[in-house]
mmCIF file of C-alpha atoms in Angstrom:
data_model
loop_
_atom_site.group_PDB
_atom_site.id
_atom_site.type_symbol
_atom_site.label_atom_id
_atom_site.label_comp_id
_atom_site.label_asym_id
_atom_site.label_seq_id
_atom_site.Cartn_x
_atom_site.Cartn_y
_atom_site.Cartn_z
ATOM 1 C CA ASP G 1087 8.425 6.667 14.667
ATOM 2 C CA VAL G 1088 4.741 6.276 13.538
ATOM 3 C CA LYS G 1089 2.910 4.096 14.913
ATOM 4 C CA VAL G 1090 -0.432 2.059 13.436
ATOM 5 C CA THR G 1091 -1.755 -0.157 15.000
ATOM 6 C CA GLN G 1092 -4.498 -2.601 13.779
ATOM 7 C CA SER G 1093 -6.246 -4.180 16.894
ATOM 8 C CA SER G 1094 -6.295 -8.248 15.388
ATOM 9 C CA ARG G 1095 -3.507 -9.797 13.596
ATOM 10 C CA TYR G 1096 -6.148 -12.449 12.947
ATOM 11 C CA LEU G 1097 -9.769 -13.074 12.440
ATOM 12 C CA VAL G 1098 -12.349 -15.816 11.644
ATOM 13 C CA LYS G 1099 -16.246 -14.836 11.274
ATOM 14 C CA ARG G 1100 -19.225 -16.334 9.562
ATOM 15 C CA THR G 1101 -20.820 -15.696 6.961
ATOM 16 C CA GLY G 1102 -23.517 -12.440 7.903
ATOM 17 C CA GLU G 1103 -21.803 -11.720 10.160
ATOM 18 C CA LYS G 1104 -21.014 -8.074 11.118
ATOM 19 C CA VAL G 1105 -17.504 -7.305 11.722
ATOM 20 C CA PHE G 1106 -14.784 -4.732 12.967
ATOM 21 C CA LEU G 1107 -11.748 -3.930 11.978
ATOM 22 C CA GLU G 1108 -10.137 -0.714 14.018
ATOM 23 C CA CYS G 1109 -7.302 0.563 13.022
ATOM 24 C CA VAL G 1110 -5.086 3.805 14.995
ATOM 25 C CA GLN G 1111 -2.165 5.714 14.247
ATOM 26 C CA ASP G 1112 -0.641 8.172 17.066
ATOM 27 C CA MET G 1113 0.599 10.461 14.769
ATOM 28 C CA ASP G 1114 -2.461 12.973 14.756
ATOM 29 C CA HIS G 1115 -1.615 12.324 11.092
ATOM 30 C CA GLU G 1116 -5.282 13.800 8.610
ATOM 31 C CA ASN G 1117 -5.252 11.101 6.050
ATOM 32 C CA MET G 1118 -6.290 6.766 6.499
ATOM 33 C CA PHE G 1119 -7.058 4.148 4.580
ATOM 34 C CA TRP G 1120 -8.285 1.301 4.346
ATOM 35 C CA TYR G 1121 -6.889 -1.352 1.817
ATOM 36 C CA ARG G 1122 -7.201 -4.692 1.024
ATOM 37 C CA GLN G 1123 -4.755 -7.288 -0.285
ATOM 38 C CA ASP G 1124 -5.153 -9.756 -2.452
ATOM 39 C CA PRO G 1125 -2.753 -12.784 -4.546
ATOM 40 C CA GLY G 1126 -2.221 -11.469 -7.573
ATOM 41 C CA LEU G 1127 -4.497 -8.081 -7.357
ATOM 42 C CA GLY G 1128 -2.146 -6.172 -4.969
ATOM 43 C CA LEU G 1129 -3.325 -2.966 -2.833
ATOM 44 C CA ARG G 1130 -6.757 -2.061 -3.539
ATOM 45 C CA LEU G 1131 -8.281 1.217 -1.554
ATOM 46 C CA ILE G 1132 -11.520 0.394 -0.167
ATOM 47 C CA TYR G 1133 -12.489 3.914 2.044
ATOM 48 C CA PHE G 1134 -10.314 6.831 3.249
ATOM 49 C CA SER G 1135 -11.103 9.606 6.083
ATOM 50 C CA TYR G 1136 -9.183 13.154 5.472
ATOM 51 C CA ASP G 1137 -11.021 14.565 8.403
ATOM 52 C CA VAL G 1138 -12.815 13.245 11.626
ATOM 53 C CA LYS G 1139 -16.049 12.386 10.095
ATOM 54 C CA MET G 1140 -14.930 12.687 6.535
ATOM 55 C CA LYS G 1141 -14.781 9.479 3.946
ATOM 56 C CA GLU G 1142 -14.356 9.109 0.525
ATOM 57 C CA LYS G 1143 -15.229 5.662 -2.132
ATOM 58 C CA GLY G 1144 -11.976 4.294 -2.829
ATOM 59 C CA ASP G 1145 -12.072 1.397 -5.621
ATOM 60 C CA ILE G 1146 -13.522 -1.176 -4.268
ATOM 61 C CA PRO G 1147 -16.051 0.707 -1.120
ATOM 62 C CA GLU G 1148 -18.833 -2.280 -2.099
ATOM 63 C CA GLY G 1149 -20.138 -4.585 1.284
ATOM 64 C CA TYR G 1150 -18.389 -2.012 3.295
ATOM 65 C CA SER G 1151 -18.217 0.984 5.583
ATOM 66 C CA VAL G 1152 -16.414 3.645 7.708
ATOM 67 C CA SER G 1153 -16.595 5.185 10.487
ATOM 68 C CA ARG G 1154 -13.558 8.176 11.734
ATOM 69 C CA GLU G 1155 -15.406 9.421 14.888
ATOM 70 C CA LYS G 1156 -12.185 10.796 16.240
ATOM 71 C CA LYS G 1157 -8.772 11.433 14.386
ATOM 72 C CA GLU G 1158 -6.588 8.511 15.239
ATOM 73 C CA ARG G 1159 -8.968 6.061 15.241
ATOM 74 C CA PHE G 1160 -10.609 4.581 11.640
ATOM 75 C CA SER G 1161 -12.783 1.510 11.463
ATOM 76 C CA LEU G 1162 -13.769 -0.734 8.623
ATOM 77 C CA ILE G 1163 -17.009 -2.507 9.204
ATOM 78 C CA LEU G 1164 -18.234 -5.562 6.620
ATOM 79 C CA GLU G 1165 -21.898 -5.280 7.413
ATOM 80 C CA SER G 1166 -22.852 -8.910 6.712
ATOM 81 C CA ALA G 1167 -19.490 -10.835 6.185
ATOM 82 C CA SER G 1168 -19.074 -12.873 3.149
ATOM 83 C CA THR G 1169 -16.876 -15.554 2.194
ATOM 84 C CA ASN G 1170 -15.771 -12.942 -1.096
ATOM 85 C CA GLN G 1171 -14.367 -11.068 2.001
ATOM 86 C CA THR G 1172 -11.900 -12.933 2.701
ATOM 87 C CA SER G 1173 -8.507 -11.372 2.716
ATOM 88 C CA MET G 1174 -5.721 -9.434 4.384
ATOM 89 C CA TYR G 1175 -6.828 -5.505 5.958
ATOM 90 C CA LEU G 1176 -4.178 -3.190 5.665
ATOM 91 C CA CYS G 1177 -4.617 0.071 7.468
ATOM 92 C CA ALA G 1178 -2.904 3.024 6.737
ATOM 93 C CA SER G 1179 -2.000 7.141 7.139
ATOM 94 C CA ASN G 1180 -0.193 9.896 6.682
ATOM 95 C CA PRO G 1181 0.223 13.828 7.687
ATOM 96 C CA GLY G 1182 -1.890 14.837 4.464
ATOM 97 C CA ASP G 1183 -0.221 17.893 3.519
ATOM 98 C CA ARG G 1184 0.491 17.412 -0.245
ATOM 99 C CA GLY G 1185 4.413 15.894 -1.309
ATOM 100 C CA ASN G 1186 3.752 14.208 2.018
ATOM 101 C CA GLU G 1187 2.516 10.869 0.387
ATOM 102 C CA LYS G 1188 4.420 8.571 2.663
ATOM 103 C CA LEU G 1189 2.181 6.273 3.609
ATOM 104 C CA PHE G 1190 2.599 4.562 7.090
ATOM 105 C CA PHE G 1191 1.153 1.090 7.362
ATOM 106 C CA GLY G 1192 0.035 -1.419 9.899
ATOM 107 C CA SER G 1193 0.641 -5.111 10.161
ATOM 108 C CA GLY G 1194 -2.355 -5.917 8.121
ATOM 109 C CA THR G 1195 -5.716 -7.810 9.838
ATOM 110 C CA GLN G 1196 -6.190 -11.642 8.514
ATOM 111 C CA LEU G 1197 -9.774 -11.942 8.302
ATOM 112 C CA SER G 1198 -11.360 -15.195 7.118
ATOM 113 C CA VAL G 1199 -14.648 -15.281 6.730
ATOM 114 C CA LEU G 1200 -16.531 -18.962 6.456
ATOM 115 C CA ALA C 101 -8.096 6.531 -14.763
ATOM 116 C CA GLN C 102 -4.665 6.310 -12.590
ATOM 117 C CA SER C 103 -3.300 2.789 -12.503
ATOM 118 C CA VAL C 104 0.104 1.029 -12.376
ATOM 119 C CA THR C 105 0.861 -1.604 -14.300
ATOM 120 C CA GLN C 106 3.979 -4.513 -12.775
ATOM 121 C CA PRO C 107 3.972 -6.658 -15.597
ATOM 122 C CA ASP C 108 6.055 -9.475 -13.612
ATOM 123 C CA ILE C 109 4.277 -11.411 -11.498
ATOM 124 C CA HIS C 110 7.229 -13.545 -9.992
ATOM 125 C CA ILE C 111 10.844 -13.384 -10.480
ATOM 126 C CA THR C 112 13.812 -15.200 -9.329
ATOM 127 C CA VAL C 113 17.735 -13.962 -9.391
ATOM 128 C CA SER C 114 20.192 -15.529 -8.078
ATOM 129 C CA GLU C 115 22.376 -13.665 -5.005
ATOM 130 C CA GLY C 116 24.963 -10.909 -5.863
ATOM 131 C CA ALA C 117 22.637 -10.971 -9.719
ATOM 132 C CA SER C 118 21.674 -7.492 -10.801
ATOM 133 C CA LEU C 119 17.781 -6.417 -10.408
ATOM 134 C CA GLU C 120 15.293 -4.463 -11.727
ATOM 135 C CA LEU C 121 11.879 -5.035 -11.336
ATOM 136 C CA ARG C 122 9.260 -2.865 -13.769
ATOM 137 C CA CYS C 123 6.853 -0.946 -13.511
ATOM 138 C CA ASN C 124 4.306 1.470 -15.819
ATOM 139 C CA TYR C 125 1.800 4.026 -14.610
ATOM 140 C CA SER C 126 -0.848 5.875 -16.313
ATOM 141 C CA TYR C 127 -1.594 9.142 -14.793
ATOM 142 C CA GLY C 128 -2.265 12.874 -16.470
ATOM 143 C CA ALA C 129 -0.476 14.599 -14.427
ATOM 144 C CA THR C 130 3.220 14.369 -13.387
ATOM 145 C CA PRO C 131 3.127 12.121 -11.175
ATOM 146 C CA TYR C 132 4.380 10.858 -7.670
ATOM 147 C CA LEU C 133 6.157 6.992 -7.576
ATOM 148 C CA PHE C 134 7.100 5.007 -4.935
ATOM 149 C CA TRP C 135 7.661 1.554 -4.388
ATOM 150 C CA TYR C 136 6.755 -0.523 -1.636
ATOM 151 C CA VAL C 137 8.330 -3.687 -0.009
ATOM 152 C CA GLN C 138 6.455 -6.194 1.877
ATOM 153 C CA SER C 139 9.029 -8.630 3.799
ATOM 154 C CA PRO C 140 7.286 -12.334 4.352
ATOM 155 C CA GLY C 141 5.266 -11.412 7.554
ATOM 156 C CA GLN C 142 6.353 -7.908 7.283
ATOM 157 C CA GLY C 143 4.272 -4.733 6.827
ATOM 158 C CA LEU C 144 4.817 -2.102 4.046
ATOM 159 C CA GLN C 145 8.165 -0.716 3.600
ATOM 160 C CA LEU C 146 8.934 2.473 2.122
ATOM 161 C CA LEU C 147 12.218 1.977 -0.111
ATOM 162 C CA LEU C 148 12.136 4.826 -2.494
ATOM 163 C CA LYS C 149 10.157 7.638 -3.563
ATOM 164 C CA TYR C 150 9.971 10.196 -6.659
ATOM 165 C CA PHE C 151 8.404 13.739 -6.642
ATOM 166 C CA SER C 152 10.088 15.920 -9.232
ATOM 167 C CA GLY C 153 14.013 16.361 -10.113
ATOM 168 C CA ASP C 154 16.464 14.106 -10.507
ATOM 169 C CA THR C 155 15.137 11.006 -12.278
ATOM 170 C CA LEU C 156 17.068 8.876 -10.770
ATOM 171 C CA VAL C 157 16.469 8.808 -6.940
ATOM 172 C CA GLN C 158 18.134 6.300 -4.400
ATOM 173 C CA GLY C 159 16.757 4.578 -1.563
ATOM 174 C CA ILE C 160 17.587 2.187 0.956
ATOM 175 C CA LYS C 161 18.673 -1.073 1.174
ATOM 176 C CA GLY C 162 20.915 -0.207 -1.875
ATOM 177 C CA PHE C 163 17.745 0.665 -4.171
ATOM 178 C CA GLU C 164 17.448 2.566 -6.627
ATOM 179 C CA ALA C 165 14.752 3.894 -9.498
ATOM 180 C CA GLU C 166 14.184 5.740 -12.858
ATOM 181 C CA PHE C 167 11.285 8.101 -13.414
ATOM 182 C CA LYS C 168 11.724 7.854 -17.760
ATOM 183 C CA ARG C 169 8.157 10.338 -18.584
ATOM 184 C CA SER C 170 8.697 9.195 -21.954
ATOM 185 C CA GLN C 171 7.904 5.376 -21.156
ATOM 186 C CA SER C 172 5.911 5.922 -18.333
ATOM 187 C CA SER C 173 7.898 3.612 -16.120
ATOM 188 C CA PHE C 174 9.792 4.250 -12.635
ATOM 189 C CA ASN C 175 11.874 0.423 -12.661
ATOM 190 C CA LEU C 176 13.531 -0.568 -9.812
ATOM 191 C CA ARG C 177 17.006 -1.522 -9.421
ATOM 192 C CA LYS C 178 20.070 -3.304 -7.122
ATOM 193 C CA PRO C 179 23.133 -4.105 -8.499
ATOM 194 C CA SER C 180 24.048 -6.949 -6.959
ATOM 195 C CA VAL C 181 20.861 -8.862 -4.283
ATOM 196 C CA HIS C 182 21.061 -10.284 -1.221
ATOM 197 C CA TRP C 183 19.223 -13.229 0.067
ATOM 198 C CA SER C 184 17.264 -10.969 2.518
ATOM 199 C CA ASP C 185 16.076 -9.299 -0.467
ATOM 200 C CA ALA C 186 13.483 -11.666 -1.301
ATOM 201 C CA ALA C 187 10.457 -10.313 -0.924
ATOM 202 C CA GLU C 188 7.262 -8.945 -2.503
ATOM 203 C CA TYR C 189 7.481 -4.840 -4.082
ATOM 204 C CA PHE C 190 4.950 -3.159 -5.258
ATOM 205 C CA CYS C 191 5.277 -0.060 -7.051
ATOM 206 C CA ALA C 192 2.324 2.736 -6.775
ATOM 207 C CA VAL C 193 1.267 6.139 -7.868
ATOM 208 C CA GLY C 194 0.174 9.073 -6.171
ATOM 209 C CA ALA C 195 -3.253 9.579 -7.063
ATOM 210 C CA GLY C 196 -4.082 13.445 -6.689
ATOM 211 C CA GLY C 197 -6.385 14.563 -3.778
ATOM 212 C CA TYR C 198 -5.458 13.486 -0.245
ATOM 213 C CA ASN C 199 -3.069 11.707 -1.323
ATOM 214 C CA LYS C 200 -4.149 8.617 -2.305
ATOM 215 C CA LEU C 201 -1.654 5.636 -3.353
ATOM 216 C CA ILE C 202 -2.664 3.494 -6.444
ATOM 217 C CA PHE C 203 -0.983 0.321 -5.606
ATOM 218 C CA GLY C 204 0.383 -2.898 -8.984
ATOM 219 C CA ALA C 205 -0.287 -5.981 -8.298
ATOM 220 C CA GLY C 206 3.086 -6.427 -7.259
ATOM 221 C CA THR C 207 5.727 -8.345 -8.450
ATOM 222 C CA ARG C 208 7.379 -11.454 -5.332
ATOM 223 C CA LEU C 209 11.239 -11.882 -5.884
ATOM 224 C CA ALA C 210 12.959 -15.040 -5.316
ATOM 225 C CA VAL C 211 16.257 -15.108 -4.228
ATOM 226 C CA HIS C 212 18.172 -18.455 -4.620
ATOM 227 C CA PRO C 213 21.936 -19.101 -3.472
#
């Protein structure tokens, strides 16, 4: 089975801190995604990557950046955390071939910014 | 722009009753459509998907969904709900390049004994 691993289940950070959320997948998938999940809003796409060092903005990229230096790892960076970034963050991946859009999700990181 | 609407935020049904969760999408081409389920404290699991062909799609756990192009809908159904089906359900549409998925806001299902 595909495994998508997010390094932390819970994180508590202070306003203004730089925050790194890490995600690793073990199935050589081309595409990786970061979503945030908020009650009543569902999942919203922050950024995605379709290859090493390649990235595209999603629907809500403001306040975030990403890094993909290796195929299996996709990092989400909050340059200066703010309280409105308190949320559940979900990483996902898929193989990348057309018609194979099934996403494999990690278990999520619940980030609280105080 | 692509979008997904799930009109019902919360639904409560009795165990053994039938279930229908609504999903409407906006997409210019033939859509790829998905239903995911998220049980409390769990990650998202794919229930079923529609790519082409038969408009009635069978999934896991006894769920099915019907694609209706004329109504831009992809409603999820189950004939008899079990208490373990209590969860949040998300409809999603494949949004073109790079296999992005756009998700709806979700419907939270509660099941009464």
